[in-house]
mmCIF file of C-alpha atoms in Angstrom:
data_model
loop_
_atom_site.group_PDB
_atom_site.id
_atom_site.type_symbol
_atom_site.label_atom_id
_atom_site.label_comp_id
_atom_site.label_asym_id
_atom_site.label_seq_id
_atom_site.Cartn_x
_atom_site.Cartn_y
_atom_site.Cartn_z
ATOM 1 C CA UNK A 203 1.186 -41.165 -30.790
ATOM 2 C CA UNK A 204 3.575 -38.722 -29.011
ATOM 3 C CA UNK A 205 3.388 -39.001 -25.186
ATOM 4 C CA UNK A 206 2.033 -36.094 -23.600
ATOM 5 C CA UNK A 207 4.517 -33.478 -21.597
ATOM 6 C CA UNK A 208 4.756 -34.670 -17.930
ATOM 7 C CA UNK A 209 3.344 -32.385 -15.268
ATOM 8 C CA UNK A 210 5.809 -30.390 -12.886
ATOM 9 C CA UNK A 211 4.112 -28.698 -10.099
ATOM 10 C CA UNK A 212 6.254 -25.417 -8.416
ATOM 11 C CA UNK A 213 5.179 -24.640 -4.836
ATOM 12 C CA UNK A 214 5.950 -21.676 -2.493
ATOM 13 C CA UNK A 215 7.870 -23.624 0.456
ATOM 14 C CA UNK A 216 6.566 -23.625 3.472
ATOM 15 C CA UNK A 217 8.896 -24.109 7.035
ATOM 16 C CA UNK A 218 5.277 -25.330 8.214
ATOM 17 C CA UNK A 219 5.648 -29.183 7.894
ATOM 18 C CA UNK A 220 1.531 -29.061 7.637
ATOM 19 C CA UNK A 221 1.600 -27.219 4.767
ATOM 20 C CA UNK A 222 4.646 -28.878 2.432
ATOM 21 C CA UNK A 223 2.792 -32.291 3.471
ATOM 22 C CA UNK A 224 -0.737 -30.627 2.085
ATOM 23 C CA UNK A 225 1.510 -29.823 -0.764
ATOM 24 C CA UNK A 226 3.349 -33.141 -1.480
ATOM 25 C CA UNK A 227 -0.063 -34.693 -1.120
ATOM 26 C CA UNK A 228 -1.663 -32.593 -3.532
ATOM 27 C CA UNK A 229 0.843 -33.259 -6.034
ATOM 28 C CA UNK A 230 0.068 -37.187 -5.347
ATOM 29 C CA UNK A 231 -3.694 -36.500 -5.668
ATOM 30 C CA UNK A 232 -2.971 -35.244 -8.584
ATOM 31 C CA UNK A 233 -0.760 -38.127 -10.171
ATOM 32 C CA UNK A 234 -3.565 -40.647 -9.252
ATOM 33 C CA UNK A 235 -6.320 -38.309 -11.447
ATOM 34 C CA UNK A 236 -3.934 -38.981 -14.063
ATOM 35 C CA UNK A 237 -1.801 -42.039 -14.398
ATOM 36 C CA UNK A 238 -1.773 -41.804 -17.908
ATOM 37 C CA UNK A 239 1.532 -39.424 -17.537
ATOM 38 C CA UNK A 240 4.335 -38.404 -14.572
ATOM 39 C CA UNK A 241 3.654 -35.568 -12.086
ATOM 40 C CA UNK A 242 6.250 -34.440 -9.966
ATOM 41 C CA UNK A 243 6.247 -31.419 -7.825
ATOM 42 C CA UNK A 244 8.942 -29.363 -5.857
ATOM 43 C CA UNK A 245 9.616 -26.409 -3.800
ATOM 44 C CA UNK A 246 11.731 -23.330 -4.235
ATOM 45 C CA UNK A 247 12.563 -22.576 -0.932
ATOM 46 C CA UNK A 248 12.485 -23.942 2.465
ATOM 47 C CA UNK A 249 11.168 -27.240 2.364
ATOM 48 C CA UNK A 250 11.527 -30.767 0.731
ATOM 49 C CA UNK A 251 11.441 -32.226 -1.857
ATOM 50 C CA UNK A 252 13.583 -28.624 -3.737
ATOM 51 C CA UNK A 253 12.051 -28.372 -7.411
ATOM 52 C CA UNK A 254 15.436 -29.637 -9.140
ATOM 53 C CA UNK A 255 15.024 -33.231 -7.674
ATOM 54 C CA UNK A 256 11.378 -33.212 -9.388
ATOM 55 C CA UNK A 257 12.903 -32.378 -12.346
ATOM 56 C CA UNK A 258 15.591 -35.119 -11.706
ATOM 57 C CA UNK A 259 12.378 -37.548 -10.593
ATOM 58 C CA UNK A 260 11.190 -36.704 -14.041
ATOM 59 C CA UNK A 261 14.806 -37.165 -16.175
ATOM 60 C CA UNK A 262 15.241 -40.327 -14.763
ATOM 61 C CA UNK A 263 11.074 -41.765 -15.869
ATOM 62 C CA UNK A 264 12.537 -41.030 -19.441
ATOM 63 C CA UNK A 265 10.664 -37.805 -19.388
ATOM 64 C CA UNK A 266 12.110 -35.174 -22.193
ATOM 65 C CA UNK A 267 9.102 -32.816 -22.216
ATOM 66 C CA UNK A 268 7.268 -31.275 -19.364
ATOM 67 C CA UNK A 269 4.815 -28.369 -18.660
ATOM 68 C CA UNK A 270 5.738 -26.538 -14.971
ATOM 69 C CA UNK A 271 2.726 -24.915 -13.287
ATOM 70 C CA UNK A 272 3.052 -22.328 -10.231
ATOM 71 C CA UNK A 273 0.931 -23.667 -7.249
ATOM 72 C CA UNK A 274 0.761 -20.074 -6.584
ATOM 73 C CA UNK A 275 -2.510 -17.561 -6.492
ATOM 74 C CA UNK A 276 -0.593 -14.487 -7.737
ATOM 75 C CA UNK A 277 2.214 -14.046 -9.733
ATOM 76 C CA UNK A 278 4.942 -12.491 -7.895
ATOM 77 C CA UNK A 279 8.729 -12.617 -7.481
ATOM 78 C CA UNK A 280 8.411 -16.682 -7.569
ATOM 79 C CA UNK A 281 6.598 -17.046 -10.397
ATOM 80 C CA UNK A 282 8.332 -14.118 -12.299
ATOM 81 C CA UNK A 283 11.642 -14.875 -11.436
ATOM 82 C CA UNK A 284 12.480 -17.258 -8.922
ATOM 83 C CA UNK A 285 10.395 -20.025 -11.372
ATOM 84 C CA UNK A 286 11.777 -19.405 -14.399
ATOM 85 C CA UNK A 287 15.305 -19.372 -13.110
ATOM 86 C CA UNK A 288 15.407 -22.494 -11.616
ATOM 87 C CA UNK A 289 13.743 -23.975 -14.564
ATOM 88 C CA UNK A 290 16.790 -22.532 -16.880
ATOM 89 C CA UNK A 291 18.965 -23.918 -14.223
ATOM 90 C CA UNK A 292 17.578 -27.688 -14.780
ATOM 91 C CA UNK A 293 17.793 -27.293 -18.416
ATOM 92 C CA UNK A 294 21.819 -26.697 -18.077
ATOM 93 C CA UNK A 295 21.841 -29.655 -15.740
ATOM 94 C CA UNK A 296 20.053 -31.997 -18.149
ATOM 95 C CA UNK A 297 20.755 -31.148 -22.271
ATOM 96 C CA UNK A 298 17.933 -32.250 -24.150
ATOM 97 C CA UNK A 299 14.872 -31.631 -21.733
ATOM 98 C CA UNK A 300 12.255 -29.056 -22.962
ATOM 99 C CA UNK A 301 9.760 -27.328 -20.546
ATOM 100 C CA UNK A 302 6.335 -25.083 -21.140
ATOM 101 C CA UNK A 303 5.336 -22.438 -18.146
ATOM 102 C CA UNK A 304 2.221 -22.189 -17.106
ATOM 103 C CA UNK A 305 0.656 -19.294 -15.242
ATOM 104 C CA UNK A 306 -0.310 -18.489 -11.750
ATOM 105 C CA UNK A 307 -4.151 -19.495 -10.711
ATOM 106 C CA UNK A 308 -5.811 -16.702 -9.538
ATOM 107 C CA UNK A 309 -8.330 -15.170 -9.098
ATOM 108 C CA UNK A 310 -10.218 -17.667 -11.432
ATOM 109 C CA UNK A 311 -14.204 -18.231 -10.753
ATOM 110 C CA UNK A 312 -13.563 -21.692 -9.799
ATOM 111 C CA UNK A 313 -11.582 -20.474 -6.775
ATOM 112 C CA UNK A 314 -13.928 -17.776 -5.867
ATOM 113 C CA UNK A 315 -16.592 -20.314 -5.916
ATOM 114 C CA UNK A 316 -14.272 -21.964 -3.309
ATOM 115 C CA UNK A 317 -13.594 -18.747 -1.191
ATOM 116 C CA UNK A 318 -17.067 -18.273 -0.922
ATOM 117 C CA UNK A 319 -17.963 -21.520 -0.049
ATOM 118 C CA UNK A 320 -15.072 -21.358 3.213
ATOM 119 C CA UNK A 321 -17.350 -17.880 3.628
ATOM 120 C CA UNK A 322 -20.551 -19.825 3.950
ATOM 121 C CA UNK A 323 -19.068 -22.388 6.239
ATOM 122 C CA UNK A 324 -17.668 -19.210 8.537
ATOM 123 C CA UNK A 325 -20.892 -17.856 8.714
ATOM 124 C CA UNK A 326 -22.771 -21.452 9.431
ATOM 125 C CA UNK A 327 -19.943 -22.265 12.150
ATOM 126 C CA UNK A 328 -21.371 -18.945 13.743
ATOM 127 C CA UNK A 329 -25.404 -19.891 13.416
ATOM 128 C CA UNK A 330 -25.953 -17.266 10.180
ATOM 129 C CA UNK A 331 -27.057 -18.192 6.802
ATOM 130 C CA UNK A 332 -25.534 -16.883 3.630
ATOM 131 C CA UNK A 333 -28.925 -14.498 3.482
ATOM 132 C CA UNK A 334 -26.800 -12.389 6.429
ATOM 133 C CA UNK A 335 -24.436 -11.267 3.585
ATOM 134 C CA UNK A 336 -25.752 -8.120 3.056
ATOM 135 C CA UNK A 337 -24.686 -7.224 6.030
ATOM 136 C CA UNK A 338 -21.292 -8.742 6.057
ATOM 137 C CA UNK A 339 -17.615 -7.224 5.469
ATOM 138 C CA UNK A 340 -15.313 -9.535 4.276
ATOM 139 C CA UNK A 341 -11.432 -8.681 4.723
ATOM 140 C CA UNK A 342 -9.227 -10.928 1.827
ATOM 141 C CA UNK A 343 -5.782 -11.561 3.466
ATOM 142 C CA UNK A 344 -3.108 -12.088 0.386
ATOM 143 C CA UNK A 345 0.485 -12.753 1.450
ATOM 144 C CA UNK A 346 2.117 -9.237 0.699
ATOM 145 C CA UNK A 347 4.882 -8.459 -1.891
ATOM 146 C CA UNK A 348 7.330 -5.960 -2.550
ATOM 147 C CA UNK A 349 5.511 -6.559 -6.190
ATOM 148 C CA UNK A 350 3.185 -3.875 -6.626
ATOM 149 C CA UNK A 351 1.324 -5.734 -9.598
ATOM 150 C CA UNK A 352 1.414 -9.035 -7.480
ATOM 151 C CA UNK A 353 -0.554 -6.848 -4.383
ATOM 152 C CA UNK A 354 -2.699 -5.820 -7.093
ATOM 153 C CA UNK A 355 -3.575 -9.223 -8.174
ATOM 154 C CA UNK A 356 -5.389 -9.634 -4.782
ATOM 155 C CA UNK A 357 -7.222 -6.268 -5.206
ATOM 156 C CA UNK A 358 -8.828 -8.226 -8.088
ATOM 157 C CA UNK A 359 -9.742 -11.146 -6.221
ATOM 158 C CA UNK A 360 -11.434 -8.970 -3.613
ATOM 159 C CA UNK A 361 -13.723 -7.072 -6.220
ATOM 160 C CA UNK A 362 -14.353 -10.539 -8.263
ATOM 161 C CA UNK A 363 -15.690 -11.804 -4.891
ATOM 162 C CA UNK A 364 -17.624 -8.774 -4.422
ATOM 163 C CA UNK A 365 -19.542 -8.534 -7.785
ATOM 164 C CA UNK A 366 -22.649 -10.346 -7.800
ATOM 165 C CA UNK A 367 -22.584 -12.059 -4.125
ATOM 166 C CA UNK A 368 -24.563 -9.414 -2.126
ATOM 167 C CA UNK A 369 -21.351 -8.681 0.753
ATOM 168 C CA UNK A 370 -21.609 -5.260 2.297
ATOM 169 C CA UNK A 371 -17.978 -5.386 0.993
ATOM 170 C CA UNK A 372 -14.654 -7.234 0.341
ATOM 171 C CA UNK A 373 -11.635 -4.907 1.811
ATOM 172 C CA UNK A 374 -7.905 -6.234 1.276
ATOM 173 C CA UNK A 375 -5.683 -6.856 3.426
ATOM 174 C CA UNK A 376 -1.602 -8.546 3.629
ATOM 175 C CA UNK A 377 0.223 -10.772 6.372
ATOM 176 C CA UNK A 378 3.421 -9.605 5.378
ATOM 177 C CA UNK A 379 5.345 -6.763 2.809
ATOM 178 C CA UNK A 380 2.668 -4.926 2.374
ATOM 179 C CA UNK A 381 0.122 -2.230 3.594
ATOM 180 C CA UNK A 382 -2.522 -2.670 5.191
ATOM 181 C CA UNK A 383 -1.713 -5.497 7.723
ATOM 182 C CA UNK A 384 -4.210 -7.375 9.133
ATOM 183 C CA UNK A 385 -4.900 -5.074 12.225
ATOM 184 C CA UNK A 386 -5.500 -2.224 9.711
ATOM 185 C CA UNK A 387 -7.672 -3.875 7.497
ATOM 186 C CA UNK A 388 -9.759 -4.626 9.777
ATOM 187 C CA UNK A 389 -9.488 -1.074 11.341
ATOM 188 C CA UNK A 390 -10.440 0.304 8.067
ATOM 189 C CA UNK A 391 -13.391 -1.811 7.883
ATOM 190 C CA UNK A 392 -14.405 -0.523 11.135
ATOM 191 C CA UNK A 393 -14.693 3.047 9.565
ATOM 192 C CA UNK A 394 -16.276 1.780 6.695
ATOM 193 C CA UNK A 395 -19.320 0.668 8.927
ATOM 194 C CA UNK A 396 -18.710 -2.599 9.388
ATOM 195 C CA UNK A 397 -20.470 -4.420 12.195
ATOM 196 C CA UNK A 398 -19.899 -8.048 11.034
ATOM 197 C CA UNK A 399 -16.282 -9.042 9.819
ATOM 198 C CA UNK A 400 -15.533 -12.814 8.233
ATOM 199 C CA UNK A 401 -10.975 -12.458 7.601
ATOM 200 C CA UNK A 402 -10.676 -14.653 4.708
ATOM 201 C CA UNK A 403 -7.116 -16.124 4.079
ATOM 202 C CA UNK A 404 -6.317 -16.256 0.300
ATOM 203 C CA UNK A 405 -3.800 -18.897 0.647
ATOM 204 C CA UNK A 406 -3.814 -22.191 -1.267
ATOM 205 C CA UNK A 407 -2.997 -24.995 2.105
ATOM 206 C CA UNK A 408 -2.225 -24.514 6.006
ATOM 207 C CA UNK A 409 0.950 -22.777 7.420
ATOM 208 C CA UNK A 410 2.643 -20.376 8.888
ATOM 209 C CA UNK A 411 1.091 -16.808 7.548
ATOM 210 C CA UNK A 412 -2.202 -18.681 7.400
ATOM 211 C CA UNK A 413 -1.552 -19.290 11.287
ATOM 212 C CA UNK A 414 -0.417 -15.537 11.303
ATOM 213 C CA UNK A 415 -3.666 -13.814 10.002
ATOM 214 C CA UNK A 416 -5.866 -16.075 12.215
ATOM 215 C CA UNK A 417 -3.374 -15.236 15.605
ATOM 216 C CA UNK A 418 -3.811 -11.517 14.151
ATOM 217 C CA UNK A 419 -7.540 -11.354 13.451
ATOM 218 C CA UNK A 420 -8.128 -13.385 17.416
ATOM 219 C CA UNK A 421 -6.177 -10.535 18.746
ATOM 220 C CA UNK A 422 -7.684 -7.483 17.077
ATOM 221 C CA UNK A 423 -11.097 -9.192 17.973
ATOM 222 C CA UNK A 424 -10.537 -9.915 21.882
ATOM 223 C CA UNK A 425 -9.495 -5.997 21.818
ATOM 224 C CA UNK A 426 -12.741 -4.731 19.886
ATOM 225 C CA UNK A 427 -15.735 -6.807 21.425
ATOM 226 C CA UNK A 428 -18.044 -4.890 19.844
ATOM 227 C CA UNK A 429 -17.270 -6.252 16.445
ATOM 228 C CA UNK A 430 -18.197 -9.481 15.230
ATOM 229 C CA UNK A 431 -15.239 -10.892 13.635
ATOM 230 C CA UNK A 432 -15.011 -14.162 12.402
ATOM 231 C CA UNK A 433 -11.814 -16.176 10.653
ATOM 232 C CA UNK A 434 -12.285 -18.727 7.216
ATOM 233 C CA UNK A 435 -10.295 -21.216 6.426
ATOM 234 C CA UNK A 436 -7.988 -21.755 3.522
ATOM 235 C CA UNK A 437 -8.768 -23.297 -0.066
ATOM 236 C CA UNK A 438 -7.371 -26.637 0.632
ATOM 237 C CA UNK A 439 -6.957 -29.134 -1.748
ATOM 238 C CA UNK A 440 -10.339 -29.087 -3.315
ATOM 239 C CA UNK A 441 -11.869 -30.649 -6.180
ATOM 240 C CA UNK A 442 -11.839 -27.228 -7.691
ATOM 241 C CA UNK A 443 -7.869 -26.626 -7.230
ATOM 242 C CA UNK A 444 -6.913 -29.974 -9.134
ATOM 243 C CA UNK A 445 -9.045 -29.135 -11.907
ATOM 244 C CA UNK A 446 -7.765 -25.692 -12.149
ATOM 245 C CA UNK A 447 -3.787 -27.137 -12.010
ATOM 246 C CA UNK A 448 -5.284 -29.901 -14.800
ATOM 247 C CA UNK A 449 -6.473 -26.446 -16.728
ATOM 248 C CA UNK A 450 -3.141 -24.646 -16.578
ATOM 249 C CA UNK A 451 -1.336 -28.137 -17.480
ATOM 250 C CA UNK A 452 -3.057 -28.011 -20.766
ATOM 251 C CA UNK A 453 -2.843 -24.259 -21.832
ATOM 252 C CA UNK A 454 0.937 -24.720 -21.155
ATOM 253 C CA UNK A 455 0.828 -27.498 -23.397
ATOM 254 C CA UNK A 456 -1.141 -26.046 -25.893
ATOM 255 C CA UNK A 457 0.921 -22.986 -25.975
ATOM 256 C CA UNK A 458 -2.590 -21.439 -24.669
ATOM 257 C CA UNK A 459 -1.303 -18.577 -22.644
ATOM 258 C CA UNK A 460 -4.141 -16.005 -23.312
ATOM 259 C CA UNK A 461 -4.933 -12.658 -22.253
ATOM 260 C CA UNK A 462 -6.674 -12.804 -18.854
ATOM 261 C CA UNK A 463 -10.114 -14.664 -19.878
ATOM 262 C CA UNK A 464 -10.871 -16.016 -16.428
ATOM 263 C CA UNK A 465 -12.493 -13.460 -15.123
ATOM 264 C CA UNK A 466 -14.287 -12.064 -18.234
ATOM 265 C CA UNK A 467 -17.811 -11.736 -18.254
ATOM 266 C CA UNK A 468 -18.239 -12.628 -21.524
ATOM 267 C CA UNK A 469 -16.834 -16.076 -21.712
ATOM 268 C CA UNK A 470 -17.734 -17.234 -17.773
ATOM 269 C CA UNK A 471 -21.135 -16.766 -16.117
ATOM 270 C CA UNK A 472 -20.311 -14.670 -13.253
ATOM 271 C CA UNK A 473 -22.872 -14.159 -10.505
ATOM 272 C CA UNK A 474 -25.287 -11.909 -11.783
ATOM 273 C CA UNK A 475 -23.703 -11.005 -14.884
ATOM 274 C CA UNK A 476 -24.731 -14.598 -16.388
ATOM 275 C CA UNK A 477 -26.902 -13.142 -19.393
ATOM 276 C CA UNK A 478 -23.637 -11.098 -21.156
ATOM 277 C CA UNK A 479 -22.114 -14.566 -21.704
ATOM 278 C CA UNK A 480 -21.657 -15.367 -25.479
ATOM 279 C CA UNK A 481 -22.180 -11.300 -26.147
ATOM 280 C CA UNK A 482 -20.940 -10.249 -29.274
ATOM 281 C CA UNK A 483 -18.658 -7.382 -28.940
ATOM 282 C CA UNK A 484 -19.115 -4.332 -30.660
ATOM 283 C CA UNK A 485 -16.774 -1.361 -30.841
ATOM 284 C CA UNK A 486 -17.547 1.195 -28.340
ATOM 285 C CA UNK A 487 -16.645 4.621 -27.825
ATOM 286 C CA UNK A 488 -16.200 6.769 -24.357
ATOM 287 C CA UNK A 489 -18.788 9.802 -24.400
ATOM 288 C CA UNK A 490 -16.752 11.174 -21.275
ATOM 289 C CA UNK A 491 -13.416 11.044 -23.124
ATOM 290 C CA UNK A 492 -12.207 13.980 -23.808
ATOM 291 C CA UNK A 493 -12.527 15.345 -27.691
ATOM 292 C CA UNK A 494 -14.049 11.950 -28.763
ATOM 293 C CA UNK A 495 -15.541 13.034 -31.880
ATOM 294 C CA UNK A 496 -12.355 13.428 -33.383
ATOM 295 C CA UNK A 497 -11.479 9.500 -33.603
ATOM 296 C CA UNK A 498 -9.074 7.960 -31.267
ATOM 297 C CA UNK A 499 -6.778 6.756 -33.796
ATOM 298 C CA UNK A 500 -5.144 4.040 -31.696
ATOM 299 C CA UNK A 501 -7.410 1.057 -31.800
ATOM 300 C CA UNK A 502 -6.995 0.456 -28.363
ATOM 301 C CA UNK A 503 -11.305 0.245 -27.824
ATOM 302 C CA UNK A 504 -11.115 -2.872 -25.869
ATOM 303 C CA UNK A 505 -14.720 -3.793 -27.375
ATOM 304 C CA UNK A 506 -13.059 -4.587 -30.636
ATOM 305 C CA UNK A 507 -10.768 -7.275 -30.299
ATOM 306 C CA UNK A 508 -14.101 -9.921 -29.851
ATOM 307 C CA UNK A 509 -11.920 -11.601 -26.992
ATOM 308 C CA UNK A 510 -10.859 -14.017 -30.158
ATOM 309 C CA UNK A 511 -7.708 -15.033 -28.465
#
C-alpha cells in the first residue's frame, strides 16, 4: 500500500508570540488526530518555525509526497502567491519531493457554525439569549487586502452568516488595507439603525489585529454610550477547524479542488434553506433578461451543470 502524502500546514505569521504558539499547537493537535502520517507546519513571515524548515522536518522523515494547506480564511496575496512560491522554492532545494495545494477555508458552514457560536457566547457574556438576534447588528472584521477578490471573500462570509440566522444584519468591516475600518463600520451600522452591535473578528487564533479590532471597537464604544456594542472572540482551535484542515488535506490529495461547493445550498443544509438539499437542477431561464426568448446561446445557465463536479 502506498503511504499517504504527509500534511504541511502554511500559516500567516504572527509577531504575536500568542498567536504562532496557538498555531504551532494546532499543527501538534493535529499530528496526534493522525499518527498514521507526518504533519508539519510553518510560517511565511514573521515568526518561527519559517515554512522551509517544515518542509526540511518532512525531507528528513523520508517524506517524498506531501499535500500543503493554507491556515488561512481567504485567499489573498499568501495563498496566491506568497504560498506557492515558497513551495517552488523547496522543490529546487530538495529534487525529487512532490507537493498538492490545497485551498483556503473559508467561509465554509462548519466555520460559520463556529462564528455564530462565539456570537451566542457574546450575547450570553452580556445576559441576552440568541432569541435577541433579531434585533442584533453584527459587524465581521476580516484582515484587509490590497486584493479586491480576497476583501470580497469576507463580503461572503458576512451574507452566509446572515442567511437563515434571524440578525438584523451582518455589515463588514477590515483592521487593516482596506475600507471601512473598524470605526466606520460600526459608524455605518449606526445609520443603518442599529441599536445593538456584537464586532466579530474573522480571524483563525489570537494576535495582534485581533487585539487591534477589540482596542478599536472599546474605543468607538466608550465614545458612543448610547450604543450597545459588544466584542466576540476568535475561532480558536476548535473541533470544527481540525476537521475542516483534515477536509482540505484530502481534496488536495484527491486532486478534489472543486468549484466552490461549500456554501451551496444544494449539497449543505444551510439554516433555513435545509429542504433544497439533494434538489435536482433543472435549466432555468431569466424572465428579466433582456430579449430572452431568443436563446442565450452560451450555456452559461448555472442551473445546468447539476453541480456534478
Amino acid at each position: 500500500m502506498t503511504t499517504p502524502p504527509a500534511l504541511l500546514i502554511a500559516g500567516h505569521g504572527t509577531r504575536d508570540e500568542a498567536g504562532a504558539e496557538a498555531f504551532r499547537d494546532f499543527v501538534r493537535q493535529l499530528g496526534a488526530r493522525h499518527p498514521e502520517l507526518p504533519v508539519a507546519g510553518g510560517f511565511i513571515e514573521l515568526s518561527p518555525p519559517p515554512l522551509g524548515e517544515a518542509v526540511t522536518e518532512l525531507v528528513e522523515q523520508g517524506v517524498r509526497r506531501f499535500a500543503a494547506v493554507p491556515l488561512m480564511l481567504v485567499s489573498a496575496g499568501h495563498a496566491k502567491g506568497d504560498i506557492p512560491a515558497a513551495l517552488a522554492r523547496e522543490k529546487e532545494r530538495h529534487p525529487g519531493i512532490s507537493y498538492t495545494y490545497g485551498r483556503p477555508l473559508g467561509p465554509h458552514p462548519a466555520l460559520l457554525n463556529v462564528l455564530e457560536r462565539r456570537l451566542d457566547e457574546a450575547l450570553g457574556s452580556a445576559g441576552r439569549t440568541p432569541g435577541d438576534r433579531a434585533d442584533v447588528t453584527v459587524l465581521l472584521v476580516g484582515r484587509g487586502s490590497t486584493d479586491p477578490d480576497a476583501n470580497a471573500e469576507v463580503h461572503k462570509a458576512a451574507r452566509l452568516l446572515w442567511e437563515g440566522r434571524g440578525y438584523a444584519g451582518v455589515e463588514t468591516a477590515f483592521v487593516s488595507l482596506a475600507a471601512p475600518d473598524v470605526p466606520s463600520g460600526l459608524d455605518r451600522c449606526v445609520r443603518l439603525g442599529a441599536r445593538r452591535i456584537v464586532v466579530l473578528p474573522y480571524f483563525l487564533f489570537t494576535g495582534i489585529l485581533p487585539d487591534r479590532v477589540r482596542h478599536q471597537t472599546e474605543g468607538w464604544a466608550a465614545a458612543h454610550p448610547e450604543v450597545e456594542v459588544l466584542s466576540a472572540d476568535v475561532i480558536g482551535p476548535e473541533p470544527e477547524l481540525l476537521d475542516l484542515v483534515w477536509e482540505r488535506y484530502e481534496e488536495a490529495v484527491k486532486g478534489d479542488l472543486r468549484m466552490n461547493c461549500d456554501s451551496c445550498v444544494y449539497r449543505i443544509a444551510l439554516p433555513g434553506f435545509e429542504d433544497k438539499v439533494g434538489m435536482p437542477q433543472q435549466p432555468h431561464f431569466h424572465p428579466d433578461d433582456d430579449d430572452h426568448h431568443h436563446g442565450h446561446g452560451h450555456g452559461h445557465h448555472h442551473g445546468a451543470h447539476s453541480h456534478a463536479h
